[in-house]
Amino acid sequence: TAYIGLHSGTVFALRDPVGAGNQLAAKWSFHPPGGSSWHATPAIGRDGTVYVGFSTDNASPNAEGTLYALQAPTAGIEPRVLWEVELGPGRQTSSPVLGPDGTIYALGGNGRLSAISPDGEVRGSTSGATPLGKSRPANRLNTCWRAKWRSVF
């Protein structure tokens, strides 16, 4: 399955059907009610759960970020929303990262880094940095990084 997002804010899960040549087919698509045109790249859990952030009121100072956990539908094209977590004020542009234990790390638009369990429970959060554009807050050494102009947390 390949996951892509359109500028309109819809995330698509695409599959490669047998005998379709170079054509992909939509497996499912998602755009939350009130979701903005800007969204982050999804992260995919070991069980196939898709984690992706969206904003509401993106063009206004009232922008709010939300992280969604999505599961492929058993029928139709609408995925099942397993849970959603508010990431706080600010435009959501950072992509979530999965830790080795399944913890989802999501950076909200206001610089708050949240650690979220696979069942949607916020394990903790910290604030204080301003995100620098689109970033992933972790690396292969299992260290979480948050960037701020001339600083790393």
PDB file of C-alpha atoms in Angstrom:
ATOM      1  CA  THR A   1       0.000   0.000   0.000  1.00  0.00           C
ATOM      2  CA  ALA A   2       1.234   3.485  -0.868  1.00  0.00           C
ATOM      3  CA  TYR A   3       0.002   6.555   1.032  1.00  0.00           C
ATOM      4  CA  ILE A   4      -0.168   9.981  -0.558  1.00  0.00           C
ATOM      5  CA  GLY A   5      -1.737  13.276   0.362  1.00  0.00           C
ATOM      6  CA  LEU A   6      -3.198  15.828  -1.990  1.00  0.00           C
ATOM      7  CA  HIS A   7      -2.976  19.576  -1.526  1.00  0.00           C
ATOM      8  CA  SER A   8      -6.747  19.516  -0.912  1.00  0.00           C
ATOM      9  CA  GLY A   9      -5.973  17.667   2.334  1.00  0.00           C
ATOM     10  CA  THR A  10      -7.198  14.199   1.426  1.00  0.00           C
ATOM     11  CA  VAL A  11      -4.958  11.264   2.292  1.00  0.00           C
ATOM     12  CA  PHE A  12      -5.242   8.244   0.006  1.00  0.00           C
ATOM     13  CA  ALA A  13      -4.172   4.647   0.549  1.00  0.00           C
ATOM     14  CA  LEU A  14      -3.428   3.205  -2.886  1.00  0.00           C
ATOM     15  CA  ARG A  15      -3.023  -0.405  -3.936  1.00  0.00           C
ATOM     16  CA  ASP A  16      -1.555  -2.064  -7.007  1.00  0.00           C
ATOM     17  CA  PRO A  17      -4.327  -4.256  -8.454  1.00  0.00           C
ATOM     18  CA  VAL A  18      -3.330  -7.376 -10.352  1.00  0.00           C
ATOM     19  CA  GLY A  19      -3.363  -6.854 -14.111  1.00  0.00           C
ATOM     20  CA  ALA A  20      -3.766  -3.049 -13.918  1.00  0.00           C
ATOM     21  CA  GLY A  21      -0.410  -2.292 -15.485  1.00  0.00           C
ATOM     22  CA  ASN A  22       0.863   1.044 -14.238  1.00  0.00           C
ATOM     23  CA  GLN A  23      -2.480   2.062 -12.676  1.00  0.00           C
ATOM     24  CA  LEU A  24      -3.044   2.295  -8.917  1.00  0.00           C
ATOM     25  CA  ALA A  25      -6.472   2.015  -7.299  1.00  0.00           C
ATOM     26  CA  ALA A  26      -7.780   3.770  -4.197  1.00  0.00           C
ATOM     27  CA  LYS A  27      -7.997   1.438  -1.223  1.00  0.00           C
ATOM     28  CA  TRP A  28      -9.387   4.203   1.016  1.00  0.00           C
ATOM     29  CA  SER A  29      -9.298   7.986   1.503  1.00  0.00           C
ATOM     30  CA  PHE A  30      -9.676  10.316   4.488  1.00  0.00           C
ATOM     31  CA  HIS A  31     -10.324  14.005   5.051  1.00  0.00           C
ATOM     32  CA  PRO A  32     -11.592  14.980   8.520  1.00  0.00           C
ATOM     33  CA  PRO A  33     -14.554  17.341   8.843  1.00  0.00           C
ATOM     34  CA  GLY A  34     -13.200  20.888   8.927  1.00  0.00           C
ATOM     35  CA  GLY A  35      -9.709  19.616   8.069  1.00  0.00           C
ATOM     36  CA  SER A  36      -7.372  21.998   6.316  1.00  0.00           C
ATOM     37  CA  SER A  37      -5.599  21.615   3.026  1.00  0.00           C
ATOM     38  CA  TRP A  38      -2.284  21.188   4.813  1.00  0.00           C
ATOM     39  CA  HIS A  39      -1.405  17.932   6.493  1.00  0.00           C
ATOM     40  CA  ALA A  40       1.627  15.910   7.472  1.00  0.00           C
ATOM     41  CA  THR A  41       2.991  12.706   6.012  1.00  0.00           C
ATOM     42  CA  PRO A  42       1.484   9.615   7.641  1.00  0.00           C
ATOM     43  CA  ALA A  43       3.375   7.148   9.820  1.00  0.00           C
ATOM     44  CA  ILE A  44       2.403   3.475   9.559  1.00  0.00           C
ATOM     45  CA  GLY A  45       2.291   1.172  12.609  1.00  0.00           C
ATOM     46  CA  ARG A  46       3.313  -2.479  12.558  1.00  0.00           C
ATOM     47  CA  ASP A  47      -0.380  -3.455  12.617  1.00  0.00           C
ATOM     48  CA  GLY A  48      -1.135  -1.228   9.610  1.00  0.00           C
ATOM     49  CA  THR A  49      -2.640   1.645  11.611  1.00  0.00           C
ATOM     50  CA  VAL A  50      -2.056   4.962   9.835  1.00  0.00           C
ATOM     51  CA  TYR A  51      -1.218   7.991  12.006  1.00  0.00           C
ATOM     52  CA  VAL A  52      -1.606  11.415  10.398  1.00  0.00           C
ATOM     53  CA  GLY A  53      -2.036  14.988  11.602  1.00  0.00           C
ATOM     54  CA  PHE A  54      -4.425  17.620  10.286  1.00  0.00           C
ATOM     55  CA  SER A  55      -5.257  21.215  11.167  1.00  0.00           C
ATOM     56  CA  THR A  56      -8.529  23.077  11.336  1.00  0.00           C
ATOM     57  CA  ASP A  57      -8.816  26.819  10.578  1.00  0.00           C
ATOM     58  CA  ASN A  58      -5.392  26.633   8.965  1.00  0.00           C
ATOM     59  CA  ALA A  59      -5.443  30.136   7.479  1.00  0.00           C
ATOM     60  CA  SER A  60      -6.407  31.810  10.752  1.00  0.00           C
ATOM     61  CA  PRO A  61      -4.664  32.410  14.079  1.00  0.00           C
ATOM     62  CA  ASN A  62      -7.142  29.879  15.524  1.00  0.00           C
ATOM     63  CA  ALA A  63      -5.512  26.869  13.794  1.00  0.00           C
ATOM     64  CA  GLU A  64      -5.621  23.674  15.878  1.00  0.00           C
ATOM     65  CA  GLY A  65      -3.821  20.382  15.248  1.00  0.00           C
ATOM     66  CA  THR A  66      -5.245  16.877  15.628  1.00  0.00           C
ATOM     67  CA  LEU A  67      -3.558  13.497  15.249  1.00  0.00           C
ATOM     68  CA  TYR A  68      -5.744  10.689  13.854  1.00  0.00           C
ATOM     69  CA  ALA A  69      -5.256   6.929  14.053  1.00  0.00           C
ATOM     70  CA  LEU A  70      -6.880   5.285  11.023  1.00  0.00           C
ATOM     71  CA  GLN A  71      -7.573   1.665  10.173  1.00  0.00           C
ATOM     72  CA  ALA A  72      -8.357   0.365   6.687  1.00  0.00           C
ATOM     73  CA  PRO A  73     -12.072  -0.302   6.158  1.00  0.00           C
ATOM     74  CA  THR A  74     -13.401  -3.841   5.856  1.00  0.00           C
ATOM     75  CA  ALA A  75     -15.764  -2.529   3.153  1.00  0.00           C
ATOM     76  CA  GLY A  76     -16.092   0.758   1.292  1.00  0.00           C
ATOM     77  CA  ILE A  77     -13.542   3.559   1.020  1.00  0.00           C
ATOM     78  CA  GLU A  78     -13.860   5.302   4.418  1.00  0.00           C
ATOM     79  CA  PRO A  79     -11.256   4.216   6.978  1.00  0.00           C
ATOM     80  CA  ARG A  80     -12.244   3.666  10.578  1.00  0.00           C
ATOM     81  CA  VAL A  81     -11.046   6.404  12.953  1.00  0.00           C
ATOM     82  CA  LEU A  82      -9.673   4.506  15.951  1.00  0.00           C
ATOM     83  CA  TRP A  83      -9.002   7.662  17.950  1.00  0.00           C
ATOM     84  CA  GLU A  84      -7.994  11.296  17.664  1.00  0.00           C
ATOM     85  CA  VAL A  85      -5.795  13.409  19.931  1.00  0.00           C
ATOM     86  CA  GLU A  86      -5.717  17.199  20.056  1.00  0.00           C
ATOM     87  CA  LEU A  87      -2.185  18.508  19.490  1.00  0.00           C
ATOM     88  CA  GLY A  88      -2.958  22.067  20.529  1.00  0.00           C
ATOM     89  CA  PRO A  89      -2.874  25.427  18.792  1.00  0.00           C
ATOM     90  CA  GLY A  90      -0.956  26.074  15.612  1.00  0.00           C
ATOM     91  CA  ARG A  91      -0.836  24.729  12.081  1.00  0.00           C
ATOM     92  CA  GLN A  92      -0.054  20.992  11.912  1.00  0.00           C
ATOM     93  CA  THR A  93       2.903  20.496   9.550  1.00  0.00           C
ATOM     94  CA  SER A  94       5.127  17.930  11.275  1.00  0.00           C
ATOM     95  CA  SER A  95       4.872  14.232  10.590  1.00  0.00           C
ATOM     96  CA  PRO A  96       4.429  11.769  13.451  1.00  0.00           C
ATOM     97  CA  VAL A  97       7.184   9.276  14.276  1.00  0.00           C
ATOM     98  CA  LEU A  98       6.819   5.806  15.779  1.00  0.00           C
ATOM     99  CA  GLY A  99       9.145   4.648  18.541  1.00  0.00           C
ATOM    100  CA  PRO A 100      10.319   1.039  18.827  1.00  0.00           C
ATOM    101  CA  ASP A 101       7.701   0.360  21.527  1.00  0.00           C
ATOM    102  CA  GLY A 102       4.887   1.725  19.322  1.00  0.00           C
ATOM    103  CA  THR A 103       4.734   5.151  21.000  1.00  0.00           C
ATOM    104  CA  ILE A 104       3.686   7.852  18.543  1.00  0.00           C
ATOM    105  CA  TYR A 105       5.603  11.121  18.829  1.00  0.00           C
ATOM    106  CA  ALA A 106       3.750  14.102  17.378  1.00  0.00           C
ATOM    107  CA  LEU A 107       4.898  17.705  17.255  1.00  0.00           C
ATOM    108  CA  GLY A 108       2.053  20.236  17.358  1.00  0.00           C
ATOM    109  CA  GLY A 109       2.084  23.571  15.557  1.00  0.00           C
ATOM    110  CA  ASN A 110       2.940  25.466  18.727  1.00  0.00           C
ATOM    111  CA  GLY A 111       6.020  23.326  19.398  1.00  0.00           C
ATOM    112  CA  ARG A 112       4.489  20.915  21.927  1.00  0.00           C
ATOM    113  CA  LEU A 113       5.891  17.385  21.545  1.00  0.00           C
ATOM    114  CA  SER A 114       3.442  14.689  22.667  1.00  0.00           C
ATOM    115  CA  ALA A 115       4.117  11.001  23.314  1.00  0.00           C
ATOM    116  CA  ILE A 116       0.963   8.998  22.572  1.00  0.00           C
ATOM    117  CA  SER A 117       0.347   5.282  23.162  1.00  0.00           C
ATOM    118  CA  PRO A 118      -0.954   3.122  20.292  1.00  0.00           C
ATOM    119  CA  ASP A 119      -4.400   3.175  21.951  1.00  0.00           C
ATOM    120  CA  GLY A 120      -4.532   7.008  21.916  1.00  0.00           C
ATOM    121  CA  GLU A 121      -3.546   7.793  25.501  1.00  0.00           C
ATOM    122  CA  VAL A 122      -1.256  10.832  25.848  1.00  0.00           C
ATOM    123  CA  ARG A 123       1.697   9.547  27.880  1.00  0.00           C
ATOM    124  CA  GLY A 124       3.306  12.952  28.218  1.00  0.00           C
ATOM    125  CA  SER A 125       4.117  16.206  26.473  1.00  0.00           C
ATOM    126  CA  THR A 126       6.625  19.002  26.648  1.00  0.00           C
ATOM    127  CA  SER A 127       6.593  22.542  25.270  1.00  0.00           C
ATOM    128  CA  GLY A 128       9.069  25.270  24.619  1.00  0.00           C
ATOM    129  CA  ALA A 129      10.344  25.053  21.059  1.00  0.00           C
ATOM    130  CA  THR A 130       9.068  26.479  17.833  1.00  0.00           C
ATOM    131  CA  PRO A 131       8.972  23.855  15.094  1.00  0.00           C
ATOM    132  CA  LEU A 132      11.041  24.528  11.994  1.00  0.00           C
ATOM    133  CA  GLY A 133       8.736  23.610   9.119  1.00  0.00           C
ATOM    134  CA  LYS A 134       8.087  19.966   8.444  1.00  0.00           C
ATOM    135  CA  SER A 135      10.136  17.748  10.708  1.00  0.00           C
ATOM    136  CA  ARG A 136      10.198  14.311  12.250  1.00  0.00           C
ATOM    137  CA  PRO A 137      10.997  14.516  15.974  1.00  0.00           C
ATOM    138  CA  ALA A 138      12.962  11.251  16.396  1.00  0.00           C
ATOM    139  CA  ASN A 139      15.864   9.362  14.914  1.00  0.00           C
ATOM    140  CA  ARG A 140      17.160   5.786  14.624  1.00  0.00           C
ATOM    141  CA  LEU A 141      18.950   6.088  17.970  1.00  0.00           C
ATOM    142  CA  ASN A 142      15.550   6.347  19.720  1.00  0.00           C
ATOM    143  CA  THR A 143      16.265   9.943  20.671  1.00  0.00           C
ATOM    144  CA  CYS A 144      13.587  12.594  20.309  1.00  0.00           C
ATOM    145  CA  TRP A 145      14.757  15.898  18.898  1.00  0.00           C
ATOM    146  CA  ARG A 146      12.911  19.173  18.675  1.00  0.00           C
ATOM    147  CA  ALA A 147      14.357  22.000  16.648  1.00  0.00           C
ATOM    148  CA  LYS A 148      14.176  25.710  17.385  1.00  0.00           C
ATOM    149  CA  TRP A 149      16.085  28.414  15.617  1.00  0.00           C
ATOM    150  CA  ARG A 150      19.700  27.905  16.815  1.00  0.00           C
ATOM    151  CA  SER A 151      18.664  25.332  19.427  1.00  0.00           C
ATOM    152  CA  VAL A 152      17.943  21.632  19.720  1.00  0.00           C
ATOM    153  CA  PHE A 153      15.955  20.176  22.632  1.00  0.00           C
TER     154      PHE A 153
END
